[in-house]
Short mmCIF file of N, CA and C in Angstrom, two decimals:
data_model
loop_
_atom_site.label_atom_id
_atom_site.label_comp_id
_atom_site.label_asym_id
_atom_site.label_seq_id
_atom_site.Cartn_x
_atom_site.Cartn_y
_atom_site.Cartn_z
N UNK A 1245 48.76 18.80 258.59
CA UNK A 1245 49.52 17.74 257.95
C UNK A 1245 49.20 16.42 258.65
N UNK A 1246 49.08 15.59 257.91
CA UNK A 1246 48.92 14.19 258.49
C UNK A 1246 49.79 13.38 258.60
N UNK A 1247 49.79 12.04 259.17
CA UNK A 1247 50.95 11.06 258.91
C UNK A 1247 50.73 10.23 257.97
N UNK A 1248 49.38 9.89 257.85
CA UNK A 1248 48.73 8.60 256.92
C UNK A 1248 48.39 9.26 255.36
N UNK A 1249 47.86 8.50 254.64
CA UNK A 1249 47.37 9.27 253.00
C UNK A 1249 45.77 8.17 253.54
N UNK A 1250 44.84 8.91 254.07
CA UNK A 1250 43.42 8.34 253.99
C UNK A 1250 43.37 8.64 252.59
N UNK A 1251 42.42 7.36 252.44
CA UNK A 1251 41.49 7.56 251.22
C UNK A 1251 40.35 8.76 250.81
N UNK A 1252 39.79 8.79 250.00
CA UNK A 1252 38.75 9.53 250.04
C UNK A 1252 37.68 9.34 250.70
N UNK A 1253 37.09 8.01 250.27
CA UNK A 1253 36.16 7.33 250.84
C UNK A 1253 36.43 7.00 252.78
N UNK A 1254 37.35 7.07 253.08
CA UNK A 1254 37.81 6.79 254.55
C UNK A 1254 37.06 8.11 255.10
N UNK A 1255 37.56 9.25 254.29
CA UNK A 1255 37.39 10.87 255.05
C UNK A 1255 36.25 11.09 254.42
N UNK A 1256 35.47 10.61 253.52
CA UNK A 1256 34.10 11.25 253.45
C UNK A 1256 33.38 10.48 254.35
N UNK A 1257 33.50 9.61 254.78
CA UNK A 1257 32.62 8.63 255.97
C UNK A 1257 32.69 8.98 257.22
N UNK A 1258 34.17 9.71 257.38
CA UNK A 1258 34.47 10.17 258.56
C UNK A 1258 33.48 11.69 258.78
N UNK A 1259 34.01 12.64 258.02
CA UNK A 1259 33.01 13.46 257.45
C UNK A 1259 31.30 13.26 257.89
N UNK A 1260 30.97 12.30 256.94
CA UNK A 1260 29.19 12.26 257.28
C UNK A 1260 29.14 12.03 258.65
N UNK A 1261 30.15 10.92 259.40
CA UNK A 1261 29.55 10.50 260.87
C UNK A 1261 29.78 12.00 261.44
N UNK A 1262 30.53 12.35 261.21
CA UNK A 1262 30.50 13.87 262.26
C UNK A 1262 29.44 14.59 262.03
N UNK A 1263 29.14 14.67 260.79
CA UNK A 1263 27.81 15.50 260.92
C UNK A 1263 26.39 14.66 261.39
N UNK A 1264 25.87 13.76 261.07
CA UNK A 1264 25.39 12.88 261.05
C UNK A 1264 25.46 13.26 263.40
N UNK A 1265 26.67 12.95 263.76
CA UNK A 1265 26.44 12.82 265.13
C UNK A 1265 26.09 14.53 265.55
N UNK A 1266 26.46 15.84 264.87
CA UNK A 1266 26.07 16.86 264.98
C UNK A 1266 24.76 17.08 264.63
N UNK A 1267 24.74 16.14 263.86
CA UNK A 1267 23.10 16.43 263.79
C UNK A 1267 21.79 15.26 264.57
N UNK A 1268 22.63 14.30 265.28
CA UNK A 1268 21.95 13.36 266.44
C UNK A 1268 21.54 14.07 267.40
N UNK A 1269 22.93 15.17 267.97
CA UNK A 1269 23.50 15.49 269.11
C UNK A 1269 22.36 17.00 269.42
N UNK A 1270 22.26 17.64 267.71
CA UNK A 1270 21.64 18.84 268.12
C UNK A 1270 19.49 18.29 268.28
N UNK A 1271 19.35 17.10 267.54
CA UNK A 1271 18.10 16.84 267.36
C UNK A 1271 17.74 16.39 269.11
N UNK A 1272 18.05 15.81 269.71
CA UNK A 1272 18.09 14.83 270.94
C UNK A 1272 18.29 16.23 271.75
N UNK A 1273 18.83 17.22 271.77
CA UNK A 1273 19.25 17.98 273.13
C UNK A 1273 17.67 19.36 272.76
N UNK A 1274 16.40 19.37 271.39
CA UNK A 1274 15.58 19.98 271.39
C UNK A 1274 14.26 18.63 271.91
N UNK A 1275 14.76 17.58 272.47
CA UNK A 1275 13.17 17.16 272.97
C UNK A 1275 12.98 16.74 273.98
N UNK A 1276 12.25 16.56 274.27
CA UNK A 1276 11.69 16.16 275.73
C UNK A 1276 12.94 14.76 276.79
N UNK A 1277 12.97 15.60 277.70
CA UNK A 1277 13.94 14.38 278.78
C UNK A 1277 13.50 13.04 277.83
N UNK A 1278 12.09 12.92 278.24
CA UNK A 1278 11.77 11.31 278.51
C UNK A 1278 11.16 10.94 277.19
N UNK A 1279 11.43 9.62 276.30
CA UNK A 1279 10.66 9.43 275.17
C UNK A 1279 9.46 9.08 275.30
N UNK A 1280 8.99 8.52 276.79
CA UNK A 1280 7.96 7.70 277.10
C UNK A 1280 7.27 9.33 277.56
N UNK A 1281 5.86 9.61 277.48
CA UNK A 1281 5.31 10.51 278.16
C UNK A 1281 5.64 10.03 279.88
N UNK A 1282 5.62 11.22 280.75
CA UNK A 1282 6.06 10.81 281.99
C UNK A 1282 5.22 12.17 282.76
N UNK A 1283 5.02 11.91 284.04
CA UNK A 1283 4.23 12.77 285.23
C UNK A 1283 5.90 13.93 285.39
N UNK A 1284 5.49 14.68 286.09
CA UNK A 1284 6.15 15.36 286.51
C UNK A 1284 6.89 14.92 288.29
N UNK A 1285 7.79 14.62 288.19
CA UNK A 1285 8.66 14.38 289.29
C UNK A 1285 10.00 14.80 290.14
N UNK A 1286 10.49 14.54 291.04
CA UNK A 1286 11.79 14.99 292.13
C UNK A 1286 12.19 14.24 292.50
N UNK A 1287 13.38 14.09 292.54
CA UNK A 1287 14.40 13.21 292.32
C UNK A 1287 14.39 13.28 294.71
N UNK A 1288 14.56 12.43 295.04
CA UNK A 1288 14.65 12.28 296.39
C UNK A 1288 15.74 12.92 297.02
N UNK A 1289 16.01 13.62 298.14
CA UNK A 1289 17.20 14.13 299.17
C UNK A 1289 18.18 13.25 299.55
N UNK A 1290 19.32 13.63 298.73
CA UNK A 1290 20.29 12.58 298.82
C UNK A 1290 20.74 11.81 297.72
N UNK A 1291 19.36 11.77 296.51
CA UNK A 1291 20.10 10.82 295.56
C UNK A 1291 21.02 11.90 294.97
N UNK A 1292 21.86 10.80 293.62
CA UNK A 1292 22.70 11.59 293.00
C UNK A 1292 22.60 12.74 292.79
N UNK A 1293 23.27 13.69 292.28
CA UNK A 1293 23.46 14.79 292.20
C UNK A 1293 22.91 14.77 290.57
N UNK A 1294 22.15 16.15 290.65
CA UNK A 1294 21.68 16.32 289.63
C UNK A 1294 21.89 17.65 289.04
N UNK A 1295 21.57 18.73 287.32
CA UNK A 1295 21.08 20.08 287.29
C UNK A 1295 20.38 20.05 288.04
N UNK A 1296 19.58 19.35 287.86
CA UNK A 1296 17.56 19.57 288.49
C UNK A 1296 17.17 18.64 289.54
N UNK A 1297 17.00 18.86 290.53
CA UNK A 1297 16.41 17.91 291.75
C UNK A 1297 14.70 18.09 291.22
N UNK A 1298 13.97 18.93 290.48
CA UNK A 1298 12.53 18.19 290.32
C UNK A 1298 12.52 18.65 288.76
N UNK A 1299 11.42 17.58 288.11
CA UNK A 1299 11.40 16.99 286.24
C UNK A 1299 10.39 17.65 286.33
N UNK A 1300 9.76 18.67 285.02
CA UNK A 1300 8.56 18.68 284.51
C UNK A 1300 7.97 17.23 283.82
N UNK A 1301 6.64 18.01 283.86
CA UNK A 1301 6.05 16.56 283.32
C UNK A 1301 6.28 16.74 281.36
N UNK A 1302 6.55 15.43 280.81
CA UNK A 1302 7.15 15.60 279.93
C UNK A 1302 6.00 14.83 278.73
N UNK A 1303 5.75 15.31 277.99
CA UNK A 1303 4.73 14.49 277.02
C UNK A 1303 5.78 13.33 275.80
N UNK A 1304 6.65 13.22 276.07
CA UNK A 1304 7.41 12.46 275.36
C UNK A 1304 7.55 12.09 273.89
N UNK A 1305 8.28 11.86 273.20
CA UNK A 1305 8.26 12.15 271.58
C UNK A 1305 7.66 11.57 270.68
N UNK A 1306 6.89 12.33 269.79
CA UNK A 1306 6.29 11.92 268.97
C UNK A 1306 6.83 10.50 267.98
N UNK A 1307 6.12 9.72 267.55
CA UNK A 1307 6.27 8.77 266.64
C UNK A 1307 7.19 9.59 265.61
N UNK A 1308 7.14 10.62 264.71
CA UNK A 1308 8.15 10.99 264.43
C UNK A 1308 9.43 11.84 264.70
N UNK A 1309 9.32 11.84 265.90
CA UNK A 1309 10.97 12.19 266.46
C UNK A 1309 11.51 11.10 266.88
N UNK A 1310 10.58 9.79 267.24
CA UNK A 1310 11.44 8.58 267.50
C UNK A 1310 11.97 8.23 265.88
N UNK A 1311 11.22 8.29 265.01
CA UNK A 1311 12.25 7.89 264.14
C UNK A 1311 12.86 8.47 263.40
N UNK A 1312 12.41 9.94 263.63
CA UNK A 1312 13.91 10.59 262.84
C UNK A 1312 15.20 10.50 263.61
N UNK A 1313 15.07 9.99 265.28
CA UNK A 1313 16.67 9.26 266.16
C UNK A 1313 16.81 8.58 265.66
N UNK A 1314 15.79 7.50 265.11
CA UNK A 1314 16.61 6.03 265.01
C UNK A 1314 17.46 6.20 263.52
N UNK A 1315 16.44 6.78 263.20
CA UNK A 1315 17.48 6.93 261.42
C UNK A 1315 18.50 7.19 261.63
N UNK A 1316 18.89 8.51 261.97
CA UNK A 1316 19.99 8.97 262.80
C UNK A 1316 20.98 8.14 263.56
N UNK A 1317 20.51 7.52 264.54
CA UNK A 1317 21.40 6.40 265.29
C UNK A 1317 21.68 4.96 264.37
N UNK A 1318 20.73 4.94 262.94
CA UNK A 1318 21.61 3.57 262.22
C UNK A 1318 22.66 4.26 261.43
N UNK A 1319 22.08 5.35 260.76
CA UNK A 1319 23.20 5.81 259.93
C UNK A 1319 24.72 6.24 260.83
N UNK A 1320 24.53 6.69 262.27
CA UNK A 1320 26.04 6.68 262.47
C UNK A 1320 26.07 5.14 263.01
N UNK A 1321 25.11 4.01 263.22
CA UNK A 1321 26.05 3.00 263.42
C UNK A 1321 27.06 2.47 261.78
N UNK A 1322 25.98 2.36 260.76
CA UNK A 1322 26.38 1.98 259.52
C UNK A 1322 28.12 2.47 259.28
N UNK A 1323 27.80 4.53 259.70
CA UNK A 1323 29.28 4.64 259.40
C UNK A 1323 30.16 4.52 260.30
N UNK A 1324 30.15 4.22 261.22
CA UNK A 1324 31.24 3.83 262.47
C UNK A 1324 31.61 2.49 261.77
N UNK A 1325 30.52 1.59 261.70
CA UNK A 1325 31.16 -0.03 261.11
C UNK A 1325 32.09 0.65 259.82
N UNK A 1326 31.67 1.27 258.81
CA UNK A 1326 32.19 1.26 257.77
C UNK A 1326 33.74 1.68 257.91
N UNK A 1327 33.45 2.70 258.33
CA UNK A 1327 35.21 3.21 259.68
C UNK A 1327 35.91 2.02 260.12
N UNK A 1328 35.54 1.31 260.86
CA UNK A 1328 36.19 0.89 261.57
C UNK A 1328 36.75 -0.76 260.64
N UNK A 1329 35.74 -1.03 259.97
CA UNK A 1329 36.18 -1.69 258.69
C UNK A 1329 37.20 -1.52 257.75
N UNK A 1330 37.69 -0.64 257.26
CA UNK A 1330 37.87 -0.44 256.33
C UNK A 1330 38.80 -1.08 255.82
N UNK A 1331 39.43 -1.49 254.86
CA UNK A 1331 40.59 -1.82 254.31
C UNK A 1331 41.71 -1.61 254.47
N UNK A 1332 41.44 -0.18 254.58
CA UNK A 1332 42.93 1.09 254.76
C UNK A 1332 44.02 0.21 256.15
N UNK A 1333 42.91 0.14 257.26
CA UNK A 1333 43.53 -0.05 258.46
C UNK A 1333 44.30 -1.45 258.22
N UNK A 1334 43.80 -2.19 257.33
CA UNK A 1334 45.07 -3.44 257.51
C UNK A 1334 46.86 -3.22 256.90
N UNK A 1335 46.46 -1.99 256.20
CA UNK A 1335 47.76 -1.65 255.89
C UNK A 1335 48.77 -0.80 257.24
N UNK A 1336 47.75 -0.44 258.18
CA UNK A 1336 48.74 0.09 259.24
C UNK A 1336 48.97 -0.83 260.41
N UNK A 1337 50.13 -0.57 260.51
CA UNK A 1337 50.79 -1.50 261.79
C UNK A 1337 49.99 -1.77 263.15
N UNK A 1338 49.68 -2.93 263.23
CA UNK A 1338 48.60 -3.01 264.22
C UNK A 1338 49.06 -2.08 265.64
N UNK A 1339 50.27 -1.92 266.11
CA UNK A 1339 50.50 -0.90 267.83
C UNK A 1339 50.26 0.89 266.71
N UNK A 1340 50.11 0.83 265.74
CA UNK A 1340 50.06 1.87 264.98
C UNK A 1340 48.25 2.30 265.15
N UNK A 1341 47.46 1.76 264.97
CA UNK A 1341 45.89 1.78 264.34
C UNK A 1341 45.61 2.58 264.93
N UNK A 1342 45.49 2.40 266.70
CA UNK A 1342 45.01 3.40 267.38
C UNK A 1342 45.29 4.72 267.28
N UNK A 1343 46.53 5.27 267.18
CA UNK A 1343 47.04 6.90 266.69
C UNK A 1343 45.95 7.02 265.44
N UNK A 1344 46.43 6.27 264.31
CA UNK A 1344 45.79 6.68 262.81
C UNK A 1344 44.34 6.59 263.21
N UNK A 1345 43.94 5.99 263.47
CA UNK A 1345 42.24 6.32 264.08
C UNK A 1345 42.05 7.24 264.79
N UNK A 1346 42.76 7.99 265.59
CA UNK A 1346 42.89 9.00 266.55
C UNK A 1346 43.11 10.27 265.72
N UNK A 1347 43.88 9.74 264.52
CA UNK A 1347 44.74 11.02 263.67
C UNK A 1347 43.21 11.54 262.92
N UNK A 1348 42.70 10.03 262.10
CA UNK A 1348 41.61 10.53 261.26
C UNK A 1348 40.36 10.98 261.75
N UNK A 1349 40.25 11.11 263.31
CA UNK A 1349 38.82 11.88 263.85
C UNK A 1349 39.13 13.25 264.02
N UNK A 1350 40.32 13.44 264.14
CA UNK A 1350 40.56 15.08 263.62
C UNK A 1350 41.52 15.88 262.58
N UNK A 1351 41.54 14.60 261.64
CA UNK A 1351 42.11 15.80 260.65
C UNK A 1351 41.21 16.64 259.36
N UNK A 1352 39.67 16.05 260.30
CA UNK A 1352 38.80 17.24 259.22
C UNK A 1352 38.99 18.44 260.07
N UNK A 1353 39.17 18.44 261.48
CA UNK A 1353 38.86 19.57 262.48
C UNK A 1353 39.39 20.88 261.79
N UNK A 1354 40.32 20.67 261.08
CA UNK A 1354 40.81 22.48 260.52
C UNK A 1354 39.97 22.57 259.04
N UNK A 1355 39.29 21.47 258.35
CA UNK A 1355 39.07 22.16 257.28
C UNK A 1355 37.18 22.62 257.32
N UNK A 1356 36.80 21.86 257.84
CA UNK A 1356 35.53 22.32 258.02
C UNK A 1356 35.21 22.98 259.49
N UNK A 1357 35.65 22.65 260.46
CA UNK A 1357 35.34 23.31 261.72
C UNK A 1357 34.39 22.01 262.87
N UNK A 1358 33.96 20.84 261.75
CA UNK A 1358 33.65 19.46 262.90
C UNK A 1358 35.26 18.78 263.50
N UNK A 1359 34.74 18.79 265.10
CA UNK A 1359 35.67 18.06 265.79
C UNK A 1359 34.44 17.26 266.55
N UNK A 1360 34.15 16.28 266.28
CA UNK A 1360 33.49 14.96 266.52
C UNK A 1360 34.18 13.75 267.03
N UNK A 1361 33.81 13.27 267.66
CA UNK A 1361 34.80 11.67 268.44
C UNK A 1361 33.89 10.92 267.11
N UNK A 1362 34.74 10.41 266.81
CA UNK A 1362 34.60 8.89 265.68
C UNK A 1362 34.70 7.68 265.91
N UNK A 1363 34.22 6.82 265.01
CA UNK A 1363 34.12 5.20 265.75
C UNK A 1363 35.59 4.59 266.25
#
């Protein structure tokens, strides 16, 4: 149950960015550390704490995995602006917005199974 009546258009935007970042989140965690090709290296005794104190050498991502991210990273900027835009929100009480923005990044969580942070 919710508190607010989102629109349609509010929750299908909300919707795509979640997948949209499920599908940033799963593309980015199959490629290489580094986008730039890079040597293989070890992080020095003492620096931060790391998984890995030494990097394979990494051939870095192809011209098209850089832009199937970037696509990826405009389309969730596009829908975060569109979110965070919207119309809807001037109807809620401004010490109010933050909850209802809080409310609408998870009230898809029970019907499809995305729980995504939203713009």
């Amino acid at each position: 149950m919710t508190t607010y009546d989102y629109p349609d258009d509010l929750l299908r935007a909300q919707q795509d960015l979640n997948k949209v970042r499920a599908s940033l989140n799963t593309l980015v965690t199959t490629l290489p550390y580094s986008v730039e090709p890079m040597e293989a290296w070890q992080r020095p005794d003492g620096y931060w704490l790391s998984v890995s104190s030494s990097y394979p050498a990494s051939p870095g991502w192809s011209e098209q995995e850089q832009n199937d991210v970037a696509v990826l990273r405009e389309r969730e900027r596009d829908l975060a602006t569109l979110i965070v835009t919207h119309p809807f929100w001037n109807e809620i009480a401004g010490p109010e917005r933050p909850g209802a923005r809080s409310e609408l990044r998870h009230v898809l969580a029970g019907g499809d199974g995305e729980d995504q942070e939203a713009a």
